[in-house]
mmCIF file of C-alpha atoms and ligand atoms in Angstrom:
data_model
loop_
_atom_site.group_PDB
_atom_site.id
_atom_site.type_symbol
_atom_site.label_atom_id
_atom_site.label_comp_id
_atom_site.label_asym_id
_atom_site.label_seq_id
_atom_site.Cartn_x
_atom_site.Cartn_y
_atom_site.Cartn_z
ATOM 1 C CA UNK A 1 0.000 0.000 0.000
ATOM 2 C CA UNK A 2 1.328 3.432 -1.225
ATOM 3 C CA UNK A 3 0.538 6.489 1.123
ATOM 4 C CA UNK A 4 1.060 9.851 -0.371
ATOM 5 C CA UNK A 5 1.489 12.155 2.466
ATOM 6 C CA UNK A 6 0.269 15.587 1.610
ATOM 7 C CA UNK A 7 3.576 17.984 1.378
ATOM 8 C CA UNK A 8 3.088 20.443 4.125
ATOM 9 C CA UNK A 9 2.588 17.088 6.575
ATOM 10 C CA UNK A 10 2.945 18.191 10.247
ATOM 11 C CA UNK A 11 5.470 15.864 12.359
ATOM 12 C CA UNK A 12 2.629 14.870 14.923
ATOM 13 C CA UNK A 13 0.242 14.199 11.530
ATOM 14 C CA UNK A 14 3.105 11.935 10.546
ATOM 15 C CA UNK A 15 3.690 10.416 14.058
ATOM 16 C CA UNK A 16 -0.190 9.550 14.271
ATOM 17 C CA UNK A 17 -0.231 7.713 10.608
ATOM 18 C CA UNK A 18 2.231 5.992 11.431
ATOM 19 C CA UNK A 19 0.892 4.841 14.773
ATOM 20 C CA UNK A 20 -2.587 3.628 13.166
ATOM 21 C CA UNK A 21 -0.649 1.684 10.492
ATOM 22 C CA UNK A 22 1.323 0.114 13.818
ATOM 23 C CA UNK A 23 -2.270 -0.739 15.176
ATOM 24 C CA UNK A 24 -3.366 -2.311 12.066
ATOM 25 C CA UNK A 25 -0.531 -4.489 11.456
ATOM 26 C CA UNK A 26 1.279 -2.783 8.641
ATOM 27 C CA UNK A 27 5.166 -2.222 8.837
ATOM 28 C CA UNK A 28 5.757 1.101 7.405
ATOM 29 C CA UNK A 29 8.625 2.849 5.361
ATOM 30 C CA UNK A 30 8.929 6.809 4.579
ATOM 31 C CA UNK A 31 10.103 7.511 0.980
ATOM 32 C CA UNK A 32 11.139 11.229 0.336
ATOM 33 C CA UNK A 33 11.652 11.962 -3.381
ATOM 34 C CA UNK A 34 12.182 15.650 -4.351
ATOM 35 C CA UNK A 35 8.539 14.967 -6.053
ATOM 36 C CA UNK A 36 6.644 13.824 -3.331
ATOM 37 C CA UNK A 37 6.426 12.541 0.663
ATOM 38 C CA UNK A 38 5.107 8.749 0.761
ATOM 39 C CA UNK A 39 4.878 6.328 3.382
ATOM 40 C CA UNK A 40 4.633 2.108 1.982
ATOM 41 C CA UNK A 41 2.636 0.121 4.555
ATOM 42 C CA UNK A 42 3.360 -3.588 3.769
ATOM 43 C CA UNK A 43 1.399 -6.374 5.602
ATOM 44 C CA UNK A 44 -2.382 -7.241 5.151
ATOM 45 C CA UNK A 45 -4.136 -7.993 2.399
ATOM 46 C CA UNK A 46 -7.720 -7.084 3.266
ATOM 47 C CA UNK A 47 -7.620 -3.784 4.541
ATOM 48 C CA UNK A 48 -10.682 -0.643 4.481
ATOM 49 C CA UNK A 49 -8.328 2.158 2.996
ATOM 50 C CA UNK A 50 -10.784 4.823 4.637
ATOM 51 C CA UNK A 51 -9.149 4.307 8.074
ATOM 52 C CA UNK A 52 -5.788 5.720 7.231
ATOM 53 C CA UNK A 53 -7.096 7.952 4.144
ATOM 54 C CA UNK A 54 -8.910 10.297 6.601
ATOM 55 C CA UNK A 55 -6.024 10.847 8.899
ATOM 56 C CA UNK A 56 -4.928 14.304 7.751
ATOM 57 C CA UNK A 57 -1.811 14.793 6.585
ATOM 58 C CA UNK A 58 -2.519 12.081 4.108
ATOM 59 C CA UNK A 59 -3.200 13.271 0.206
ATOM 60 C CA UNK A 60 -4.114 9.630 -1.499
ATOM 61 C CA UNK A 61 -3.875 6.105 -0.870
ATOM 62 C CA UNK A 62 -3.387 3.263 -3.360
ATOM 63 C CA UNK A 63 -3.329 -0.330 -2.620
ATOM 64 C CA UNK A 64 -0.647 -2.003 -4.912
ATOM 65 C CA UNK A 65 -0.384 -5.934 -5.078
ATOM 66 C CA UNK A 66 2.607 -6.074 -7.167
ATOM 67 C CA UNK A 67 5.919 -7.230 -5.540
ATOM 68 C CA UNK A 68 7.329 -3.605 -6.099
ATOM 69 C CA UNK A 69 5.279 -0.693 -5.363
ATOM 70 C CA UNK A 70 6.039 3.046 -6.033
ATOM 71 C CA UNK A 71 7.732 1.638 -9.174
ATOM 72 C CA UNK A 72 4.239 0.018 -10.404
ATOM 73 C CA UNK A 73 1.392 1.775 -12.751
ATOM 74 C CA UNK A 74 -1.249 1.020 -10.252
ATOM 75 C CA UNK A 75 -1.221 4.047 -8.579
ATOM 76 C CA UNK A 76 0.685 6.002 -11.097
ATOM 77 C CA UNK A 77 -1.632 6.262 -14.745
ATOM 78 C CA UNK A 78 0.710 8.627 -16.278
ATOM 79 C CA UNK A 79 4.017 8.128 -17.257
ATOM 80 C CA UNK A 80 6.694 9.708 -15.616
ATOM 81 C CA UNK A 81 8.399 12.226 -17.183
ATOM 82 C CA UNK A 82 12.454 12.946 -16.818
ATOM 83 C CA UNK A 83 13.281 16.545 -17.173
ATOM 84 C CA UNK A 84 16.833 16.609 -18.025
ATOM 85 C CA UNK A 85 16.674 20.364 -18.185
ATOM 86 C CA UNK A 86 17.316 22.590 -20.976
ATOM 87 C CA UNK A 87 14.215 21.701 -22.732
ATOM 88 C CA UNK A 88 15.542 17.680 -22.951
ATOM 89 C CA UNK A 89 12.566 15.751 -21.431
ATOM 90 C CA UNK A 90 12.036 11.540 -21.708
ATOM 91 C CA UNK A 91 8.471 11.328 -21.734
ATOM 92 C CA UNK A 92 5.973 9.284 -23.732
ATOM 93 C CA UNK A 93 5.146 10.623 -27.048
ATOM 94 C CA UNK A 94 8.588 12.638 -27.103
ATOM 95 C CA UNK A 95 10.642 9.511 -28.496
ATOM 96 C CA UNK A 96 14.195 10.102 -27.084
ATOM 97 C CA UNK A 97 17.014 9.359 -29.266
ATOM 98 C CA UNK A 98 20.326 8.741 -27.076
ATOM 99 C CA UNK A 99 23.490 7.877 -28.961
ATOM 100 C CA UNK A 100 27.338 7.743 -28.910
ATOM 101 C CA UNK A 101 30.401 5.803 -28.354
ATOM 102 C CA UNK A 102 30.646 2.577 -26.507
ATOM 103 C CA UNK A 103 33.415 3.982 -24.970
ATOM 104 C CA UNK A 104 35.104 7.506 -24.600
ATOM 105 C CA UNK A 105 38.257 7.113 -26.258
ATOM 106 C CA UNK A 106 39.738 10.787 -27.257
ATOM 107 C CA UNK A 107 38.702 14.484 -26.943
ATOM 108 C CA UNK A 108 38.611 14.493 -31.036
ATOM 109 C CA UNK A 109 35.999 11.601 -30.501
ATOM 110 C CA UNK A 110 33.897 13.299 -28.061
ATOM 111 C CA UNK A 111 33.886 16.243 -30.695
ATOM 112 C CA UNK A 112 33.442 14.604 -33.780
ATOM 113 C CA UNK A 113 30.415 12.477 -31.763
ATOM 114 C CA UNK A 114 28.776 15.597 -30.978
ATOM 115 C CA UNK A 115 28.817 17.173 -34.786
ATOM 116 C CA UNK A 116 27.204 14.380 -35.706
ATOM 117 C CA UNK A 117 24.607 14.279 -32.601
ATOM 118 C CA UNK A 118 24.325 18.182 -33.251
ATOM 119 C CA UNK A 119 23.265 17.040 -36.900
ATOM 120 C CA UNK A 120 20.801 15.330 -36.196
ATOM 121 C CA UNK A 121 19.198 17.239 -33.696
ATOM 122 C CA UNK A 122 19.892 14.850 -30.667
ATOM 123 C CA UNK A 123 20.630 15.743 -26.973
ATOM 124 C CA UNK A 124 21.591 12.827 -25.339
ATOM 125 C CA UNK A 125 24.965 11.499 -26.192
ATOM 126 C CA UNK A 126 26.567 7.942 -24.445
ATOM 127 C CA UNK A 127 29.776 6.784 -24.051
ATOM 128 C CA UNK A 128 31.488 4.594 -21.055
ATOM 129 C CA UNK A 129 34.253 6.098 -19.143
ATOM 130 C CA UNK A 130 34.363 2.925 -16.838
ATOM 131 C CA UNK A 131 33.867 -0.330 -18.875
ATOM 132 C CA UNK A 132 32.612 -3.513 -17.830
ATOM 133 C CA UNK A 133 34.529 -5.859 -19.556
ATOM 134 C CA UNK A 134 34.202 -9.676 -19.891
ATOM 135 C CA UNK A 135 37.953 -10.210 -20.183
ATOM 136 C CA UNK A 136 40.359 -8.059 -17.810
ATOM 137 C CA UNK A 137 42.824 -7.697 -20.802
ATOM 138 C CA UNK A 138 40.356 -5.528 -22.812
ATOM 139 C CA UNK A 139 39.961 -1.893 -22.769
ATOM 140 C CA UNK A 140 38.348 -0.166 -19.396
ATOM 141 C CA UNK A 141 37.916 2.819 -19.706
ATOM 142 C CA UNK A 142 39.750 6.135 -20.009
ATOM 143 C CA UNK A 143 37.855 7.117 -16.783
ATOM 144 C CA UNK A 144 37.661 10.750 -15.236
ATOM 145 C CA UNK A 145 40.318 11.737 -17.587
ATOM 146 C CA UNK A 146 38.118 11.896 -20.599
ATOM 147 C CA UNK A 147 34.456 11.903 -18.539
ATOM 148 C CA UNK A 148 35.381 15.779 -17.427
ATOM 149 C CA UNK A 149 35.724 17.051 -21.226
ATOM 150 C CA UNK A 150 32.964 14.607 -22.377
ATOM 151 C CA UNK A 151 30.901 16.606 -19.893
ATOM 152 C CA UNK A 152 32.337 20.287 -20.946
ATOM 153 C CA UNK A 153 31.920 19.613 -24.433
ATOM 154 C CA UNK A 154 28.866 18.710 -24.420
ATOM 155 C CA UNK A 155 27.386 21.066 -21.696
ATOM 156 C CA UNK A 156 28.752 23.480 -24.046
ATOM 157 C CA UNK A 157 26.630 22.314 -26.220
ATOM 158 C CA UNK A 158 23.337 21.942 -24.820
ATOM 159 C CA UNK A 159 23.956 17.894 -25.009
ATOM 160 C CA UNK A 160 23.385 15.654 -22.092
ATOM 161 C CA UNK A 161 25.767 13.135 -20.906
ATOM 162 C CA UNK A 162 24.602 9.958 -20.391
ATOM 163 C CA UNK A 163 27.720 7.115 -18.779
ATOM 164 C CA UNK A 164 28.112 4.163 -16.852
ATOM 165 C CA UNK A 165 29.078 4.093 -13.051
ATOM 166 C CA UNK A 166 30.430 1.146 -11.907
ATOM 167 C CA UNK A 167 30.692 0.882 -8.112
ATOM 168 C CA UNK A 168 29.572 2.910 -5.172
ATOM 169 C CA UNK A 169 32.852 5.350 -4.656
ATOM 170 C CA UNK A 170 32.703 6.480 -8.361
ATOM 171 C CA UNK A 171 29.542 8.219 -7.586
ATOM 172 C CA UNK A 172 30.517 11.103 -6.327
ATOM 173 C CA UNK A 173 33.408 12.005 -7.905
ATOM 174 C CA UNK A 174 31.488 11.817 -11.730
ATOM 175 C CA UNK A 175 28.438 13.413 -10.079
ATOM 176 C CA UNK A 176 29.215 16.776 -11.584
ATOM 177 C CA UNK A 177 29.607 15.216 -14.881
ATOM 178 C CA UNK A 178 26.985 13.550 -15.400
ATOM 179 C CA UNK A 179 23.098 13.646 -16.672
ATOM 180 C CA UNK A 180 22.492 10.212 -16.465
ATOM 181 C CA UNK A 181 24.031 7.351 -14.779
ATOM 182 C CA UNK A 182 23.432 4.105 -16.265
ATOM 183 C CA UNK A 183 23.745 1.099 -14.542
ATOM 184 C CA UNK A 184 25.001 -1.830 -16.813
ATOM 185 C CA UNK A 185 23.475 -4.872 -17.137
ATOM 186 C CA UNK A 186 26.210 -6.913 -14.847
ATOM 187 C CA UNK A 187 25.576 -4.500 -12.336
ATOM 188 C CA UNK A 188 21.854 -4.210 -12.101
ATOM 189 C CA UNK A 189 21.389 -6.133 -8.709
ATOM 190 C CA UNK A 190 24.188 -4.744 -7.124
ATOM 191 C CA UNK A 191 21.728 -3.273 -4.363
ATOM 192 C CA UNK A 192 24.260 -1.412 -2.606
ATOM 193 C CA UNK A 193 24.868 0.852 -5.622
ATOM 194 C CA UNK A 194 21.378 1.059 -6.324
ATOM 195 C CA UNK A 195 20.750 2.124 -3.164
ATOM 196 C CA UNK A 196 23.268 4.767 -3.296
ATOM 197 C CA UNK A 197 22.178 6.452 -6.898
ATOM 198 C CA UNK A 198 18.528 6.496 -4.655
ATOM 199 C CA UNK A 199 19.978 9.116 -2.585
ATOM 200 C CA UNK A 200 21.637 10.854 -6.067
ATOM 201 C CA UNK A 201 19.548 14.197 -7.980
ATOM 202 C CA UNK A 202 20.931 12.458 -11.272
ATOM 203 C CA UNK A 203 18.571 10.004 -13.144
ATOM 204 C CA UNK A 204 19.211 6.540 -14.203
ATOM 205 C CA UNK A 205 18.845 4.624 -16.840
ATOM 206 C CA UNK A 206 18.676 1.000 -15.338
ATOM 207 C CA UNK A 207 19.411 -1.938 -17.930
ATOM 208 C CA UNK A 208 17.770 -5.269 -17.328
ATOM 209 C CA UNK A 209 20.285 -8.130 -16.365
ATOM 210 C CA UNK A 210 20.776 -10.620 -18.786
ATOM 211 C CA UNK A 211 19.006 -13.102 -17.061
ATOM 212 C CA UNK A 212 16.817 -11.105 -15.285
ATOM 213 C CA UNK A 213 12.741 -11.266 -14.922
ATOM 214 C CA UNK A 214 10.147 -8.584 -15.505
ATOM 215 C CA UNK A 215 9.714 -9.016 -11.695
ATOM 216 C CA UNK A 216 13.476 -8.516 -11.050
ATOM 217 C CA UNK A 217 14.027 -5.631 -13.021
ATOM 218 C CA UNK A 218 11.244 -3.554 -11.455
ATOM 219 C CA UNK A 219 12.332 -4.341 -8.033
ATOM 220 C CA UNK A 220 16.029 -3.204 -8.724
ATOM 221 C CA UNK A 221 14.105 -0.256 -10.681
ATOM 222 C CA UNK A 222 12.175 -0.118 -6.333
ATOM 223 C CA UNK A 223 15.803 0.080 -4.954
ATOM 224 C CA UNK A 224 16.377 4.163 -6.976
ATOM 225 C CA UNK A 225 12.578 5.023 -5.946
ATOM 226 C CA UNK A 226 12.489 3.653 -2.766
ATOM 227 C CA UNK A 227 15.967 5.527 -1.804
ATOM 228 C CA UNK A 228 14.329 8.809 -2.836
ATOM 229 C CA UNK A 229 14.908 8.868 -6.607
ATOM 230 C CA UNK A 230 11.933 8.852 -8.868
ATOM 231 C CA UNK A 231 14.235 9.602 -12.156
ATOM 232 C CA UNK A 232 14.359 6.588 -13.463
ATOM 233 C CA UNK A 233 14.524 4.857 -16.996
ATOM 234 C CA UNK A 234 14.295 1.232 -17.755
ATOM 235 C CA UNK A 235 16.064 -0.636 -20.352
ATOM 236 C CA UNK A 236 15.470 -3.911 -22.545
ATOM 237 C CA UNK A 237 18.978 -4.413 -23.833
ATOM 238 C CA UNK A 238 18.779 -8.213 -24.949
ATOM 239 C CA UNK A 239 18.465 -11.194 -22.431
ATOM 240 C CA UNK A 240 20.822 -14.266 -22.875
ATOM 241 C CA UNK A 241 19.003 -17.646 -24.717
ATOM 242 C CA UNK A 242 19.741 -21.039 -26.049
ATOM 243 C CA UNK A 243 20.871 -18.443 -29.443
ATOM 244 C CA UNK A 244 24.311 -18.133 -30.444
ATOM 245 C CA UNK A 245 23.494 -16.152 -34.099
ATOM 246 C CA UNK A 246 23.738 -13.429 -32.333
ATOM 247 C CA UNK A 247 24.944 -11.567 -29.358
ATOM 248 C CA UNK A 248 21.564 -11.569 -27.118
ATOM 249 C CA UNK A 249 18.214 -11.883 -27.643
ATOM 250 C CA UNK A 250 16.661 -8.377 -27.755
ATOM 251 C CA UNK A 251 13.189 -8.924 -26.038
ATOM 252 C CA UNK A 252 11.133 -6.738 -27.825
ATOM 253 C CA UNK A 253 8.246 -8.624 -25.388
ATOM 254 C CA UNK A 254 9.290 -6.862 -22.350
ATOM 255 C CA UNK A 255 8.248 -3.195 -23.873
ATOM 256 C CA UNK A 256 4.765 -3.128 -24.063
ATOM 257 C CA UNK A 257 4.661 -5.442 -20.675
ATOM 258 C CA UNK A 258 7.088 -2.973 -18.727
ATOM 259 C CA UNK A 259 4.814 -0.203 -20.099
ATOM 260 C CA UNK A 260 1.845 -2.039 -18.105
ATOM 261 C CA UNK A 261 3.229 -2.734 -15.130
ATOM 262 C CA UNK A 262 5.453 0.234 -14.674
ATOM 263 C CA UNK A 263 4.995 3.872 -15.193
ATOM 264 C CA UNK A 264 8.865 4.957 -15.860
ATOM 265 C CA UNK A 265 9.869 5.477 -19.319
ATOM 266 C CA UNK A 266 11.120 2.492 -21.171
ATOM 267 C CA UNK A 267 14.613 2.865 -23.433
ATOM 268 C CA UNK A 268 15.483 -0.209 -25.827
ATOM 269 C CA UNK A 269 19.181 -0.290 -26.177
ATOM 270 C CA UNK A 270 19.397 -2.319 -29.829
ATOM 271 C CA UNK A 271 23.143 -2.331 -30.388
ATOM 272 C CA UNK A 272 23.843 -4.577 -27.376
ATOM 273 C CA UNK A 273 20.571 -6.375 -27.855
ATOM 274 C CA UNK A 274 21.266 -7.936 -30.757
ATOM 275 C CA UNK A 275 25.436 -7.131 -31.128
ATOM 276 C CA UNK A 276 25.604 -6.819 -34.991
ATOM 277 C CA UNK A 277 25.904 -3.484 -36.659
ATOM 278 C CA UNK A 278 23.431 -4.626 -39.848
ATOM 279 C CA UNK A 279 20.550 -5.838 -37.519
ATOM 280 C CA UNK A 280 20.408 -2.341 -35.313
ATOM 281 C CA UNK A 281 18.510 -0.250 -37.872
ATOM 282 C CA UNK A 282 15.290 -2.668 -37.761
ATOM 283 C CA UNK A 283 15.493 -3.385 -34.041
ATOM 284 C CA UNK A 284 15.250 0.464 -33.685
ATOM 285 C CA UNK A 285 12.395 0.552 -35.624
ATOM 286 C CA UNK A 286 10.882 -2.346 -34.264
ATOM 287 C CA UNK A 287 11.281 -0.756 -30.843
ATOM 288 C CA UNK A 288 9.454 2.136 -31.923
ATOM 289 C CA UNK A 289 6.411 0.688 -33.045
ATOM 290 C CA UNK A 290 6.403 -1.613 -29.898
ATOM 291 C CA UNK A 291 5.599 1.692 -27.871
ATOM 292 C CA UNK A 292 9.236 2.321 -26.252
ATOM 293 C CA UNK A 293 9.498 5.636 -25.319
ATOM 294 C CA UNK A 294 13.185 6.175 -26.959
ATOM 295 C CA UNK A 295 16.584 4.094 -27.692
ATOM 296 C CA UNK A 296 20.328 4.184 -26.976
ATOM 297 C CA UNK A 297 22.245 2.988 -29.678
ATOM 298 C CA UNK A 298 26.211 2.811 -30.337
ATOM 299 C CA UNK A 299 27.489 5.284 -32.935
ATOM 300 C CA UNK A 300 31.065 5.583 -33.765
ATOM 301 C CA UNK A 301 32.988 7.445 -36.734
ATOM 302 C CA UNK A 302 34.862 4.378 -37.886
ATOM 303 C CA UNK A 303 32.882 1.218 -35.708
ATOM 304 C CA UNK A 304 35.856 -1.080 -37.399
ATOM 305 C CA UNK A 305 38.437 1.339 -35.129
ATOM 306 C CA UNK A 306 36.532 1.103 -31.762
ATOM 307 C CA UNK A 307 38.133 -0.016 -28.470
ATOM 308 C CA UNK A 308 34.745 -1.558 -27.362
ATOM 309 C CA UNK A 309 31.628 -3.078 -29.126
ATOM 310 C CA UNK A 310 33.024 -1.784 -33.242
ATOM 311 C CA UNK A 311 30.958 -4.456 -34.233
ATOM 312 C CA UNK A 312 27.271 -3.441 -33.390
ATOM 313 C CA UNK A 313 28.362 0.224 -33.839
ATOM 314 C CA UNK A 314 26.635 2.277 -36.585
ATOM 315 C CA UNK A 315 28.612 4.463 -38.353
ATOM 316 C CA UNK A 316 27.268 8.246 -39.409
ATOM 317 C CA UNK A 317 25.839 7.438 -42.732
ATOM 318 C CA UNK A 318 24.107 4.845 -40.835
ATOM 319 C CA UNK A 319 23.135 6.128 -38.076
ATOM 320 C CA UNK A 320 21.171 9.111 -39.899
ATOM 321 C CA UNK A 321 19.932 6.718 -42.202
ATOM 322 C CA UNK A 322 18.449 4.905 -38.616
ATOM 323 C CA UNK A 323 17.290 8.508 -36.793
ATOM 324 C CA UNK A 324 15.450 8.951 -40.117
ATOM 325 C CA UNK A 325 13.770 5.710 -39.873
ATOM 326 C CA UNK A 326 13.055 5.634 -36.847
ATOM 327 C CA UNK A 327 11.681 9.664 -36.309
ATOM 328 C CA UNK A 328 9.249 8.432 -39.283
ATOM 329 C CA UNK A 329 8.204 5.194 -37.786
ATOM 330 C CA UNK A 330 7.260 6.868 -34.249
ATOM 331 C CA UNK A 331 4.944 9.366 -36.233
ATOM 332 C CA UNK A 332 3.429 6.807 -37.786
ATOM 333 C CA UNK A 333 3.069 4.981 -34.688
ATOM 334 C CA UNK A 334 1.365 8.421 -32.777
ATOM 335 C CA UNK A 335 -1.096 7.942 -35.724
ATOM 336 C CA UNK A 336 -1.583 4.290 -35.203
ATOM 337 C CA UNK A 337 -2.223 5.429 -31.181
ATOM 338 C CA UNK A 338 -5.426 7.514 -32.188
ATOM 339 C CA UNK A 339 -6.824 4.556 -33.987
ATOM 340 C CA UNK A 340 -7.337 2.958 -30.943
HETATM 341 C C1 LIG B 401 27.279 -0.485 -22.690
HETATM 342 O O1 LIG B 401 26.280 0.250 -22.674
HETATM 343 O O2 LIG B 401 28.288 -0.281 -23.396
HETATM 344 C C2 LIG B 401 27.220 -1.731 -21.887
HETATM 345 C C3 LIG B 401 28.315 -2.315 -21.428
HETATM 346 O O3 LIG B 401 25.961 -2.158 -21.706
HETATM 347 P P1 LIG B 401 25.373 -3.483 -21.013
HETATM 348 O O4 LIG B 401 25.537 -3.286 -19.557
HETATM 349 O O5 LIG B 401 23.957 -3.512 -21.473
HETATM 350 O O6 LIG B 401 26.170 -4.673 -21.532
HETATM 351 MN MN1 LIG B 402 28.899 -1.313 -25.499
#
């Protein structure tokens, strides 16, 4: 059960909720967001929400019987907008286009990324600084070195950065360079660093595990909201199978499903989901017109050069011949939405 508490909630209003909830069995957590105050009762099932919804103090009540709560659309219709600032919102019917490097590798990189980016009118640029890495031997990452003038280059022009932290202690330290942490798929049940990025004002963009269930996902997605952050994306980037054609098995499934049982915006990351460069175009479409509400997808000026991922890694000619694509397919799918 999801208590909204209203925002100007007195301390002995509080104290008084949360002795009632005591009474009636409920074990009770606060949640502060910088949106909104809310307490989540868990315990009984049967339960007559009048007796805590007139307490004062309280603004709306919501009984939720999924296994994650403020995460889940049954309390929340709409869904949530991100406001990056600058005019660079995720929100449904705004499809987000976020694109770049696998990894940072040069300050020539960062600016040749961002002509193209600039190009095509997108705001969001990626590109690892810290690499997870199957193999120790292989590239990890240029780190703060290159994430500072990733950050000033883009700031500089009016781009959003958008990069992978790793463990709890590189928080702080990329804080001020960042827009949008993303938590890798290796790393998406490693609670204690979700519970840390809860307590960050930076949103995430939290990739499903390769092995990971619908259920899964949205309680890691619990561990941000329930910390205090409500900016949160999640993101289908290919699940492992039985199939060794290709890199993963993007599972286009989980995007209209994720859409029902969640109300945070939902980013399909195609490059790693299938992991060849001539299958990305129509998994970005295909994402499109499965009602994502945007993609991340690895650009590169010269994929066969890259130290990470070259081959699922559109080049430019590509990658405007994708952005084309796919801008045309999501108008077609707004159409398709008034049919309904
Ligand atoms: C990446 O975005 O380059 C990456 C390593 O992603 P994932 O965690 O999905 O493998
Ligand atoms: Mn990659």
């Amino acid at each position: 059960m999801i208590i909204q508490l209203k925002h100007d909630v007195t301390g002995n209003q509080f104290s008084r909720i949360e002795t009632c909830l005591g009474e009636y069995g409920f074990a009770a957590s606060r949640v502060r967001t910088q949106q909104g105050d809310y307490l989540i009762a868990l315990g009984k099932k049967d339960f007559d929400i009048r007796r805590i919804g007139t307490l004062d103090g309280v603004k709306d009540i919501h009984i939720v019987s999924d296994p994650y709560q403020l995460v889940s659309r049954k309390w929340k219709v709409k869904t949530t907008c991100i406001d990056l600032g600058d005019g660079v919102k995720i929100q449904e019917g705004d499809f987000a286009i976020m694109a770049g490097p696998c990894s940072i590798e040069s300050e020539e990189q960062i600016e040749s990324t961002i002509g193209h980016l600039k190009a095509n009118d997108i705001r969001i640029m990626r590109g690892g600084v810290y690499k997870p890495r199957s193999s120790p031997y292989s590239f990890r990452g240029h780190g703060m070195d290159l994430l500072v003038p990733f950050y000033e280059k883009c700031k500089a022009n009016g781009i959003k950065v958008l990069t992978e932290v790793m463990q709890v202690s590189q928080i702080d330290e990329m804080h001020d360079y960042v827009d949008i942490f993303q938590v890798g798929a290796r790393n998406c049940q490693n609670f204690n660093l979700l519970d840390e990025l809860g307590k960050s004002d930076r949103a995430v963009l939290l990739k499903r595990g390769m092995s990971m269930t619908m259920e899964e996902l949205l309680q890691a997605a619990e561990y941000l909201f329930s910390n205090g952050n409500e900016r949160i994306m999640l993101c289908e980037r290919g699940i492992r199978t039985f199939e060794h054609e290709y890199r993963n098995t993007l599972d286009i499934n989980a995007i209209p499903m994720l859409k029902e049982k969640s109300h945070l915006p939902v980013i399909v990351d195609p490059s790693h989901g299938i992991g060849l460069r001539r299958f990305v175009e129509p998994l970005c479409v295909a994402a499109t017109v499965s009602g994502a509400d945007g993609i991340i997808v690895e650009v590169h000026e010269s994929p066969e050069k890259a130290l990470s991922d070259g081959q699922q890694t559109l080049n430019y000619a590509e990658s405007t011949r994708m952005i084309r694509k796919v801008r045309a397919a999501h108008e077609l799918y707004q159409k398709m939405r008034d049919w309904d």
